[in-house]
CSV table of C-alpha atoms in Angstrom, one decimal:
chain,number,residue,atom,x,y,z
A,1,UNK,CA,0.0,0.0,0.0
A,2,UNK,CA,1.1,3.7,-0.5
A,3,UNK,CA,1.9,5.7,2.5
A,4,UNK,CA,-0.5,9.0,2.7
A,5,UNK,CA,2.4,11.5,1.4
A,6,UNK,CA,2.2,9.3,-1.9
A,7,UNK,CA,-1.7,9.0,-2.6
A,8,UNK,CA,-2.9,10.8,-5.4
A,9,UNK,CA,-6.8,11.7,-6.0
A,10,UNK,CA,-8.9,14.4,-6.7
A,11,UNK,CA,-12.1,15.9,-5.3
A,12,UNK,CA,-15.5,15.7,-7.5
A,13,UNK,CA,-17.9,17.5,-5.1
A,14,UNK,CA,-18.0,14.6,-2.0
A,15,UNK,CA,-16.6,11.8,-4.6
A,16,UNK,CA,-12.7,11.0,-3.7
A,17,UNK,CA,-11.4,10.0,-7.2
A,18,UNK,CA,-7.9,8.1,-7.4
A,19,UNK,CA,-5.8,8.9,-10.1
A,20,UNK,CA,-5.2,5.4,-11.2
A,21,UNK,CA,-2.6,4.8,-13.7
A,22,UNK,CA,-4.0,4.3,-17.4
A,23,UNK,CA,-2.5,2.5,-20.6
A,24,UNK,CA,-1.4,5.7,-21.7
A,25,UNK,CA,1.2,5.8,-18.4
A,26,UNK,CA,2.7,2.7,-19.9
A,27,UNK,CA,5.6,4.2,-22.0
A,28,UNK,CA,7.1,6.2,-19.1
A,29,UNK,CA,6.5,3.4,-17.1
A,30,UNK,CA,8.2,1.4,-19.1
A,31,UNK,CA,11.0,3.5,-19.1
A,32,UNK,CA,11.4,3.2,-15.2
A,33,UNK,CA,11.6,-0.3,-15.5
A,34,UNK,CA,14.1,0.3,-17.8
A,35,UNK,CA,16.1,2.6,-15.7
A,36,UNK,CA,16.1,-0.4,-13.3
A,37,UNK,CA,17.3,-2.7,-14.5
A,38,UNK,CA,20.2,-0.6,-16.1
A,39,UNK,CA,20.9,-0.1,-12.0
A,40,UNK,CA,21.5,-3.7,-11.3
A,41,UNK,CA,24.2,-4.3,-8.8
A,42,UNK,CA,24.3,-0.6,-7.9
A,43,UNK,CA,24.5,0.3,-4.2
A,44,UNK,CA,21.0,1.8,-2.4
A,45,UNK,CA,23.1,5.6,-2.8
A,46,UNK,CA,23.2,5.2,-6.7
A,47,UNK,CA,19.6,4.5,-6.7
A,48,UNK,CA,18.4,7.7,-4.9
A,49,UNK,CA,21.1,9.4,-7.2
A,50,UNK,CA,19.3,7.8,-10.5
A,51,UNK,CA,15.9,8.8,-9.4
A,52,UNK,CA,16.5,12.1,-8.5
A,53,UNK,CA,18.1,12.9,-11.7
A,54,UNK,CA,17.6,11.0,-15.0
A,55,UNK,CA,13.7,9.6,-13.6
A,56,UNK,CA,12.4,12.6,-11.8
A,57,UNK,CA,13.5,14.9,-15.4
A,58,UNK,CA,12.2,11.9,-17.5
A,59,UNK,CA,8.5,12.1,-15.7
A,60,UNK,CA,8.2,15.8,-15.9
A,61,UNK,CA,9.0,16.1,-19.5
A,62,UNK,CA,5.9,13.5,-19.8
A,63,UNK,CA,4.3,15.7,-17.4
A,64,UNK,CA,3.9,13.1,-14.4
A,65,UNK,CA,2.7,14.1,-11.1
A,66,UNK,CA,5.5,13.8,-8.7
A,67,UNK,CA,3.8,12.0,-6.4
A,68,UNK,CA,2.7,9.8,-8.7
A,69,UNK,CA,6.5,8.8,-9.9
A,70,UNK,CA,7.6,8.7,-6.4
A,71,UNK,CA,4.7,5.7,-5.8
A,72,UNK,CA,5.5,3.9,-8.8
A,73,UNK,CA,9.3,3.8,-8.0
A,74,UNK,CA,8.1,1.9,-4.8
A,75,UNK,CA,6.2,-0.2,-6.0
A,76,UNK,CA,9.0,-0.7,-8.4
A,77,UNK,CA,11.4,-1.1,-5.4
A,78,UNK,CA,9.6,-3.9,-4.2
A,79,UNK,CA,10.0,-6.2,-7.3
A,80,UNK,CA,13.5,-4.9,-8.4
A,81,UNK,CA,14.9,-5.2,-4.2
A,82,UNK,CA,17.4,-3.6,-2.4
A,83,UNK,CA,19.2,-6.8,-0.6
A,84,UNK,CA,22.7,-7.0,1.7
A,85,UNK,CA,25.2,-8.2,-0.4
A,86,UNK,CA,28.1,-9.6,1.4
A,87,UNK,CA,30.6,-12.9,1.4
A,88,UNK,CA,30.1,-13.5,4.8
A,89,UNK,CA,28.4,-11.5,8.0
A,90,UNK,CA,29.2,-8.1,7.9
A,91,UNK,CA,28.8,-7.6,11.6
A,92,UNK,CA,31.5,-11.2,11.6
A,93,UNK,CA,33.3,-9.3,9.2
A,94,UNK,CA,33.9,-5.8,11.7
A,95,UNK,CA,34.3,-7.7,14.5
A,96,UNK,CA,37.5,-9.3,12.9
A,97,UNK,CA,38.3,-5.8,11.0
A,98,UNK,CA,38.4,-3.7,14.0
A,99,UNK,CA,39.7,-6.4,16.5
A,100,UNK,CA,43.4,-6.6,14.3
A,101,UNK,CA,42.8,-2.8,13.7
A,102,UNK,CA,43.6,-2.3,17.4
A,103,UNK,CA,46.1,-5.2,17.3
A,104,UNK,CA,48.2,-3.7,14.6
A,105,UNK,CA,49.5,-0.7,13.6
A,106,UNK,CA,48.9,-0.6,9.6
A,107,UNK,CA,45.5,-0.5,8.0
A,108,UNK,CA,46.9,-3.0,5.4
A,109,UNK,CA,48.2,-5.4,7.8
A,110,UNK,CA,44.6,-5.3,9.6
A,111,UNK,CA,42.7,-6.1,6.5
A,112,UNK,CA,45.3,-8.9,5.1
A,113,UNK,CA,45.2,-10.7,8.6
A,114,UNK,CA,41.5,-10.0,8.8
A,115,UNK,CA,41.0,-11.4,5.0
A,116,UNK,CA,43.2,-14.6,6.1
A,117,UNK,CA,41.4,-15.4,9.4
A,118,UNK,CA,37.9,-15.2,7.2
A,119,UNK,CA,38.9,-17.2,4.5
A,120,UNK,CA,38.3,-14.2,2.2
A,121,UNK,CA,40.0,-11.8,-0.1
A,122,UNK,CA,40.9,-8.3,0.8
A,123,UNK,CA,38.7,-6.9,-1.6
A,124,UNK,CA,35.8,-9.3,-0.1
A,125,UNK,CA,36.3,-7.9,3.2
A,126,UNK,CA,36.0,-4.5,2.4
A,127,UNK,CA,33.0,-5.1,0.1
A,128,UNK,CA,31.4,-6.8,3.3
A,129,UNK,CA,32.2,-4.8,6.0
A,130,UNK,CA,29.1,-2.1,5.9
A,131,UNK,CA,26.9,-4.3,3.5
A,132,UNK,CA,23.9,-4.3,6.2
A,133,UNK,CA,24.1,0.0,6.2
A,134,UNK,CA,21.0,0.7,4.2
A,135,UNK,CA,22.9,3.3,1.8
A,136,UNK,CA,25.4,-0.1,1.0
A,137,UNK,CA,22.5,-2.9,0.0
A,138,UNK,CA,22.7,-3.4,-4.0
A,139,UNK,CA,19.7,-3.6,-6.4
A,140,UNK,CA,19.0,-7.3,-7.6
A,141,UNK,CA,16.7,-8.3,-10.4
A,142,UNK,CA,13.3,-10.0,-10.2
A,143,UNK,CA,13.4,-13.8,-10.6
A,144,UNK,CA,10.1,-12.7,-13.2
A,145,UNK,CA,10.7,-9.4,-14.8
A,146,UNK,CA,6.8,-8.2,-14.9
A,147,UNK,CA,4.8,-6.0,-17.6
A,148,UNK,CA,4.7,-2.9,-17.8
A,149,UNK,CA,0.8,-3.9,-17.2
A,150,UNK,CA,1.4,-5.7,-14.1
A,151,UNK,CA,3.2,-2.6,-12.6
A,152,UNK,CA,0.7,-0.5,-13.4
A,153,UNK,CA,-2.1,-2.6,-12.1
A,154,UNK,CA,0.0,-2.8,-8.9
A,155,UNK,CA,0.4,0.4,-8.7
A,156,UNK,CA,-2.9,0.9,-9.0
A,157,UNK,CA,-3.8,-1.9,-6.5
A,158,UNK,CA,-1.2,-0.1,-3.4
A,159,UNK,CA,-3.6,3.0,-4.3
A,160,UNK,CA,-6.5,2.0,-3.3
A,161,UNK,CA,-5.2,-0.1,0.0
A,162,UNK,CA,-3.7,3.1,0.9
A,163,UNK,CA,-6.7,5.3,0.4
A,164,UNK,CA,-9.0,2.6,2.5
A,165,UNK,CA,-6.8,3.1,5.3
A,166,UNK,CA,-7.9,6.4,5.5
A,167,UNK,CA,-11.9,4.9,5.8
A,168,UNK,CA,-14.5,4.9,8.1
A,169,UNK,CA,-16.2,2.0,6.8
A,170,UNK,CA,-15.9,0.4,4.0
A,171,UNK,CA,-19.2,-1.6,2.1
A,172,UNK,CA,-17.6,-4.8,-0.5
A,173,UNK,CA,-20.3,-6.6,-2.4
A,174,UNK,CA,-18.7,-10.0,-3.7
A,175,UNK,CA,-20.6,-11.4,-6.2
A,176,UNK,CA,-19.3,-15.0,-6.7
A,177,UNK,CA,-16.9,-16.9,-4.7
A,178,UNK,CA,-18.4,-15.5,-1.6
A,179,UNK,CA,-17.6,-17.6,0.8
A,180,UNK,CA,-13.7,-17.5,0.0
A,181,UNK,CA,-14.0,-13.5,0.4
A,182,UNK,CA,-15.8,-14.3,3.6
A,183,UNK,CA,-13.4,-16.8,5.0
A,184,UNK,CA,-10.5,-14.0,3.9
A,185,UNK,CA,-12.1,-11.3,5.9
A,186,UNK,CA,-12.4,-13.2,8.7
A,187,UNK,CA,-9.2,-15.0,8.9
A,188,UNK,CA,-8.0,-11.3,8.8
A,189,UNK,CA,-9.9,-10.5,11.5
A,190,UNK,CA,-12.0,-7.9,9.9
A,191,UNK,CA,-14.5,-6.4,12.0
A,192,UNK,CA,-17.5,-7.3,9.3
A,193,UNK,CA,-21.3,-7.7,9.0
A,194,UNK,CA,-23.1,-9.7,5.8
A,195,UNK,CA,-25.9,-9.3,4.1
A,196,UNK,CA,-27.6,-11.6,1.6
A,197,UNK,CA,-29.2,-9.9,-1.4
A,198,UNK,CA,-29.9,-11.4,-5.5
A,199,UNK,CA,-26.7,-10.4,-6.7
A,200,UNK,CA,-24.6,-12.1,-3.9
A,201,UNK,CA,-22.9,-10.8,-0.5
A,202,UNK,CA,-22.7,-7.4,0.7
A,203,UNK,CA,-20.0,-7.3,4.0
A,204,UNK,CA,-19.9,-3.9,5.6
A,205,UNK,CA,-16.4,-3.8,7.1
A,206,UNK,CA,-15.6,-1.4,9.8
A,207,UNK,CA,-12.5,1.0,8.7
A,208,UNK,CA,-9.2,1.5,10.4
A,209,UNK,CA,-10.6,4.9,11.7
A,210,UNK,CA,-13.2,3.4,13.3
A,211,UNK,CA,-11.4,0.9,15.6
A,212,UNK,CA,-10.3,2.2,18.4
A,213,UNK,CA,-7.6,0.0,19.5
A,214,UNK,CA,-4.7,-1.4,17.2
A,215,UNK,CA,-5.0,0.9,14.5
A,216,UNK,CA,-1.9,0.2,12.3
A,217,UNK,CA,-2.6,-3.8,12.7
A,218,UNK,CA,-6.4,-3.4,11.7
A,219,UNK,CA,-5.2,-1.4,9.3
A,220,UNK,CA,-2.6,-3.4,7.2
A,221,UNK,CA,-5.1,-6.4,7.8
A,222,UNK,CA,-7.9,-4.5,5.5
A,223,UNK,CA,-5.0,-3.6,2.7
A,224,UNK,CA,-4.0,-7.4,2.6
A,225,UNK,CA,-8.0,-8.5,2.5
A,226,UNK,CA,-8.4,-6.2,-0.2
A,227,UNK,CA,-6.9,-8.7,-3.3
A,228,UNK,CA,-9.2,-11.2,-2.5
A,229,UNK,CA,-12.3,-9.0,-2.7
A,230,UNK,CA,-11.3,-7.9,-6.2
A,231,UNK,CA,-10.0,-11.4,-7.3
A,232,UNK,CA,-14.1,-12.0,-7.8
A,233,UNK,CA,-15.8,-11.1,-10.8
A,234,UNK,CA,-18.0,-8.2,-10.6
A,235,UNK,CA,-16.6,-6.9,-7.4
A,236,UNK,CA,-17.2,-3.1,-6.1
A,237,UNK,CA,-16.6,-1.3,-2.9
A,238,UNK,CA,-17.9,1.8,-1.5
A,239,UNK,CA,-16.0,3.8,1.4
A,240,UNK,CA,-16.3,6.8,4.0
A,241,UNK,CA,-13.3,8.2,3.8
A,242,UNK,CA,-12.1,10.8,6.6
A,243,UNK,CA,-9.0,13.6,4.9
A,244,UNK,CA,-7.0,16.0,6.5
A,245,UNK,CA,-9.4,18.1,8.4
A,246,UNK,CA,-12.4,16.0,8.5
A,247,UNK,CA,-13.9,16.1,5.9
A,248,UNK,CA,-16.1,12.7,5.0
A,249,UNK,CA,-15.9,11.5,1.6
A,250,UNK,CA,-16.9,9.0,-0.5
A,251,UNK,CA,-14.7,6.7,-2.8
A,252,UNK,CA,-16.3,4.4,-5.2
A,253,UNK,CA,-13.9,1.9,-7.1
A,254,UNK,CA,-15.1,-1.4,-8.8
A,255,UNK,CA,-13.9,-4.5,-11.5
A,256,UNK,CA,-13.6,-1.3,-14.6
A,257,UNK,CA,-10.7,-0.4,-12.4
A,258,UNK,CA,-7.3,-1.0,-13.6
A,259,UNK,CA,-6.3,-3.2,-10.5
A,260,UNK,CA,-4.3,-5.9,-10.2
A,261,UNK,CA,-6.5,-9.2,-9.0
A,262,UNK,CA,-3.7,-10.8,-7.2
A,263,UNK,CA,-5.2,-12.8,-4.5
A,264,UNK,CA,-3.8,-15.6,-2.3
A,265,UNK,CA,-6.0,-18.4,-0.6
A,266,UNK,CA,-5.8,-18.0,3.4
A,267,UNK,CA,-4.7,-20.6,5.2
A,268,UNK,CA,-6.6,-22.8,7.6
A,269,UNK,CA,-6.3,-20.3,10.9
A,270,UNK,CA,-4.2,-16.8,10.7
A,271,UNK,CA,-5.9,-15.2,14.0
A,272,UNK,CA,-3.3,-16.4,16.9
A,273,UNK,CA,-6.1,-16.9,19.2
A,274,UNK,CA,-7.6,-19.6,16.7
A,275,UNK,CA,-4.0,-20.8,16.3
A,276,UNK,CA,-3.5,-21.3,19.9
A,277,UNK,CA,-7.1,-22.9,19.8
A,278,UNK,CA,-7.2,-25.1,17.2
A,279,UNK,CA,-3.7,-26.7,19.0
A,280,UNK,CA,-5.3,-26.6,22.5
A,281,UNK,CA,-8.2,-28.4,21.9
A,282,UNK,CA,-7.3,-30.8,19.5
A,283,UNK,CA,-4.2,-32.0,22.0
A,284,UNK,CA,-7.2,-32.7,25.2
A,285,UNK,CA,-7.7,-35.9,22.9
A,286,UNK,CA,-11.6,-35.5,23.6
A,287,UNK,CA,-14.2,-37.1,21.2
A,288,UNK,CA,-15.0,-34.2,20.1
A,289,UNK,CA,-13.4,-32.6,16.8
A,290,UNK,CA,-13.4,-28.6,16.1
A,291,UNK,CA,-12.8,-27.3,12.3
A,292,UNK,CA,-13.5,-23.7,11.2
A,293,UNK,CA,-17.4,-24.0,10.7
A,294,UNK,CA,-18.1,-23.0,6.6
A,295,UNK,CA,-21.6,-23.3,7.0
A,296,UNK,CA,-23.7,-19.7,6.9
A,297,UNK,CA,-26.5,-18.9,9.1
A,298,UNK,CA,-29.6,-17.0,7.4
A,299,UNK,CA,-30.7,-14.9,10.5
A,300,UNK,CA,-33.3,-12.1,8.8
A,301,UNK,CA,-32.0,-10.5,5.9
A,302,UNK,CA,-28.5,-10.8,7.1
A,303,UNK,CA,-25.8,-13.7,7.0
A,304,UNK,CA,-24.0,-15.0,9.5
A,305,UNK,CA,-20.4,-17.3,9.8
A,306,UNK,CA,-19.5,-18.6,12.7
A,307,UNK,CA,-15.5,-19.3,13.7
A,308,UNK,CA,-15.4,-22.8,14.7
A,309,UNK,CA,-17.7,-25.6,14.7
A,310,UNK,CA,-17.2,-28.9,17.7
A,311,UNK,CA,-19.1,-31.8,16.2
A,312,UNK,CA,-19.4,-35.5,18.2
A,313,UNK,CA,-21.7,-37.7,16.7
A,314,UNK,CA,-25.1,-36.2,16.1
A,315,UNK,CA,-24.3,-33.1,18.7
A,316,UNK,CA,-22.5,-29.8,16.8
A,317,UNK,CA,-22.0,-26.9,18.6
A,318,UNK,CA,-21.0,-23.0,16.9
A,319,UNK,CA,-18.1,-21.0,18.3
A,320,UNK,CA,-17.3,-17.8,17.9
A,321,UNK,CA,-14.8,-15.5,18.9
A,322,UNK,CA,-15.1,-12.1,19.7
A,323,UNK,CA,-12.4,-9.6,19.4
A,324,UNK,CA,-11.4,-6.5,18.0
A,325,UNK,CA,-13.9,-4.1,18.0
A,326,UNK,CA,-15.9,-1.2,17.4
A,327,UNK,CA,-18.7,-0.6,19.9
A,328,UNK,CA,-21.5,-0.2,17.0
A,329,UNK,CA,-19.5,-3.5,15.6
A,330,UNK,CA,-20.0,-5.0,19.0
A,331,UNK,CA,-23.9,-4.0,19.0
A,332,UNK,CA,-24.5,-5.8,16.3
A,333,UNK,CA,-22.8,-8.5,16.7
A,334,UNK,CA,-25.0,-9.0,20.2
A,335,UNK,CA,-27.9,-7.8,17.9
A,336,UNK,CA,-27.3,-11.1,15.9
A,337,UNK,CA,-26.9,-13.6,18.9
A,338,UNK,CA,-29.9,-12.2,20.3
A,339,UNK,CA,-32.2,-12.7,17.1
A,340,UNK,CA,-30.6,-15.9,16.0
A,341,UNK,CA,-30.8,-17.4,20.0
A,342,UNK,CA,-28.9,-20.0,19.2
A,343,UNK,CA,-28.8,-22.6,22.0
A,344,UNK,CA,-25.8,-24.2,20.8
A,345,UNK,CA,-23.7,-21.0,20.6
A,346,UNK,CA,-20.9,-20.3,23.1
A,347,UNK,CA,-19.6,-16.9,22.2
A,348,UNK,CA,-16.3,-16.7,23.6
A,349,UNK,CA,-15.2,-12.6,24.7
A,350,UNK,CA,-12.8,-10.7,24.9
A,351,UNK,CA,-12.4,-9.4,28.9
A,352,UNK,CA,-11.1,-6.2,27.2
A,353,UNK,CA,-14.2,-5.7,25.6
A,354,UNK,CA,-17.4,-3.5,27.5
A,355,UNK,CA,-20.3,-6.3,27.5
A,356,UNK,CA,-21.9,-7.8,30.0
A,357,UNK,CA,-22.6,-12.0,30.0
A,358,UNK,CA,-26.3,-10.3,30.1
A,359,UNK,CA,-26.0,-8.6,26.8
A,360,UNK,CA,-25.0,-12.0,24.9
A,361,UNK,CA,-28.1,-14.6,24.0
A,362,UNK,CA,-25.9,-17.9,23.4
A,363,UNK,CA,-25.4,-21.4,24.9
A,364,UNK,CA,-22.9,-20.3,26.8
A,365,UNK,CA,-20.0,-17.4,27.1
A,366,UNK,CA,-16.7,-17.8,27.7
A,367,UNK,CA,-14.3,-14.7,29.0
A,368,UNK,CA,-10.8,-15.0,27.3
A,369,UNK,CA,-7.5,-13.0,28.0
A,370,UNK,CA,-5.0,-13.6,24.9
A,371,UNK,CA,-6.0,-17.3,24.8
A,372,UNK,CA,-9.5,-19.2,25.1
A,373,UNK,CA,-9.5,-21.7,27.5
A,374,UNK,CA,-9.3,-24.8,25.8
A,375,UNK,CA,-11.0,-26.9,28.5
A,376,UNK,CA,-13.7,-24.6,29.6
A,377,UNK,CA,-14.9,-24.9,25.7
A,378,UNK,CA,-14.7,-28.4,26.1
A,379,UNK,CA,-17.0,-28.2,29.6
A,380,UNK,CA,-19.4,-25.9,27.7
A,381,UNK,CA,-20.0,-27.6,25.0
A,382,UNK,CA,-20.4,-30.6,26.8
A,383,UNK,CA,-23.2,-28.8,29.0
A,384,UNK,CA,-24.5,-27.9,25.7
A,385,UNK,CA,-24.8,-31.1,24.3
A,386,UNK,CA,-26.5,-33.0,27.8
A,387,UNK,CA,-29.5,-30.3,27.2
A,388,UNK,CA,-29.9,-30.7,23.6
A,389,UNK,CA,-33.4,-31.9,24.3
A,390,UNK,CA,-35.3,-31.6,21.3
A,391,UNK,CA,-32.8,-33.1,19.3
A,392,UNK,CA,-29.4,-31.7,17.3
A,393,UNK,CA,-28.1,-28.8,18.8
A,394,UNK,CA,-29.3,-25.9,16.5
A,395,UNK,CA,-32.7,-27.1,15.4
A,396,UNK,CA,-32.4,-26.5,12.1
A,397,UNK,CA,-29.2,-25.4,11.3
A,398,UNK,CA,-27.2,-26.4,8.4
């Protein structure tokens, strides 16, 4: 994502408009890339030296915002790396420098003996010894030297993530592969309500200046969901954006966009608590088994996913975890446990969080510090399961 100095948009009454990149930006960038890889093996210095001479004139005889040049060249940065390039540790390599420096009197003499005891050449050890210094690390080339296309589509891609961290909420509707997108969001621990309508999904996601706690993290954790949203055909999202002063506007971007749909599958758990878990309650060796529950819940006109499900025999019983948080998050999150009244819930909180066992219609509820008690769940959903009375725990569920 682009860091706020490097966003580029204009303002269309209360529209926020990015200034994506277009094919028309493809020569000059183009000629970046080729400026690149003209720098390979050059040191970090000779990069800043490059860009502020022959790129910067280069993109304002094409007439290229600077801004826009200066978030293109890190994007560019982060294909074409900047990596230590040393024969062995350089902080190995000044320790052995500087302890013959002191021992002899001749700079020579210091790096031959140095250069001996390392195995290395003289030229090796001074080619080493400040490799780690960020001014010192050399430019290497891609292992896959990407389009001038691709760049631009990830340019265009760290645009938007950067201007959504910036959002108050943010509204995705995902019109196929919905339940992937859902899993993603989740796995992210997006604070994230659904609703079910004849095109597909709609999730209202809370935005990083909504959360009141962990900013940065909930942040970054929205940028990285963002790929997988527009990875689906049809895609579109809708945000309240807050700028510099407080002024609320709205940004509208959708599948016409120039973005790149880069998107990688989650993995089974990502949240540490479900980690942590997953491990603690598959290890008490009960008869019951816990997977992350796929199944959605149709409560009114809205859609709910649970975290977990524990299943043992006929008996299943919903987990879910609650968080992060934003307090109109939290209401209706309890809105949804109370309408749904799910008897085989346990709803497992966060003692951080302001809501009373009172304010939660589940099964059960289970207070958590950092890491859910692995055999309390156990206990409640055994409880659970003795009173199932009129028959699997749910009635009805899927």
């Amino acid at each position: 994502m682009l860091p706020a100095r490097l966003l580029v948009y204009s303002l269309r009454g209360g529209e926020l408009i990015p200034h994506y990149l277009i094919p028309r930006d493809e020569p000059w960038v183009r000629d970046v890339m080729s400026e690149l890889d003209s720098l390979i093996g050059k040191t970090a210095l000779d990069i800043d030296e490059a860009f502020s001479g022959r790129i910067s004139d280069a993109a304002r005889v094409a007439r290229v915002p600077a801004r826009t040049v200066k978030g293109l060249w890190q994007i560019c940065l982060r294909i074409w790396k900047l990596k230590s390039m040393a024969a062995a540790r350089p902080s190995r390599v000044r320790s052995v420098v500087f302890d013959f420096a002191v021992a002899l009197p001749a700079r020579e003499e210091a790096l031959e003996a140095a250069a001996t005891k390392l195995g290395l050449s003289r030229e090796q050890v001074l080619a080493s010894l400040f490799a780690d210094r960020p001014a010192a690390r050399r430019l290497q080339a891609p292992a896959s030297v990407p389009s001038s296309v691709e760049v631009v589509q990830r340019y265009n891609l760290a645009l938007l993530q950067g201007l959504l961290l910036h959002s108050r909420e943010v509204v995705v509707h995902a019109r196929s592969h919905v339940r992937s997108v859902v899993r993603f969001a989740r796995l992210k621990r997006l604070l994230c309500t659904y609703d079910s309508n004849a095109e597909g999904l709609r999730l209202t996601l809370s935005g990083p200046l909504s959360v009141l706690r962990h900013t940065t993290k909930y942040g970054h954790a929205l940028a990285t969901f963002v790929p997988s949203a527009i990875a689906t055909p049809g895609w579109s999202f809708e945000a309240r954006c807050i700028l510099e002063g407080g002024r609320e506007v709205r940004l509208v971007s959708s599948s016409c966009d120039p973005i790149a749909s880069t998107h990688v599958l989650p993995r089974d758990v990502d949240s540490l608590v479900e980690r942590h878990l997953l491990r603690d309650f598959r290890r008490l060796g009960s008869s019951w088994t816990i997977a992350r529950e796929t199944a959605a819940l149709q409560i009114g006109g809205r859609v709910f996913f649970p975290d977990f499900g524990l299943t043992r025999g006929s008996s299943r019983v919903l987990v879910e975890i609650v968080g992060y948080y934003t307090p109109e998050y939290l209401e209706s999150k309890l809105r949804t446990f109370r309408e749904a009244r799910l008897e085989s819930m346990i709803v497992c909180i966060d003692e951080t969080l302001d809501c009373g066992d009172e304010q939660v219609v589940a099964g059960a509820v289970l207070r958590y510090r950092q890491r859910v008690d692995a055999v309390a769940l156990l206990d409640a959903a055994e409880r659970l399961a003795g009173d199932e009375g009129e028959g699997p725990l749910g009635r009805g569920l899927p």
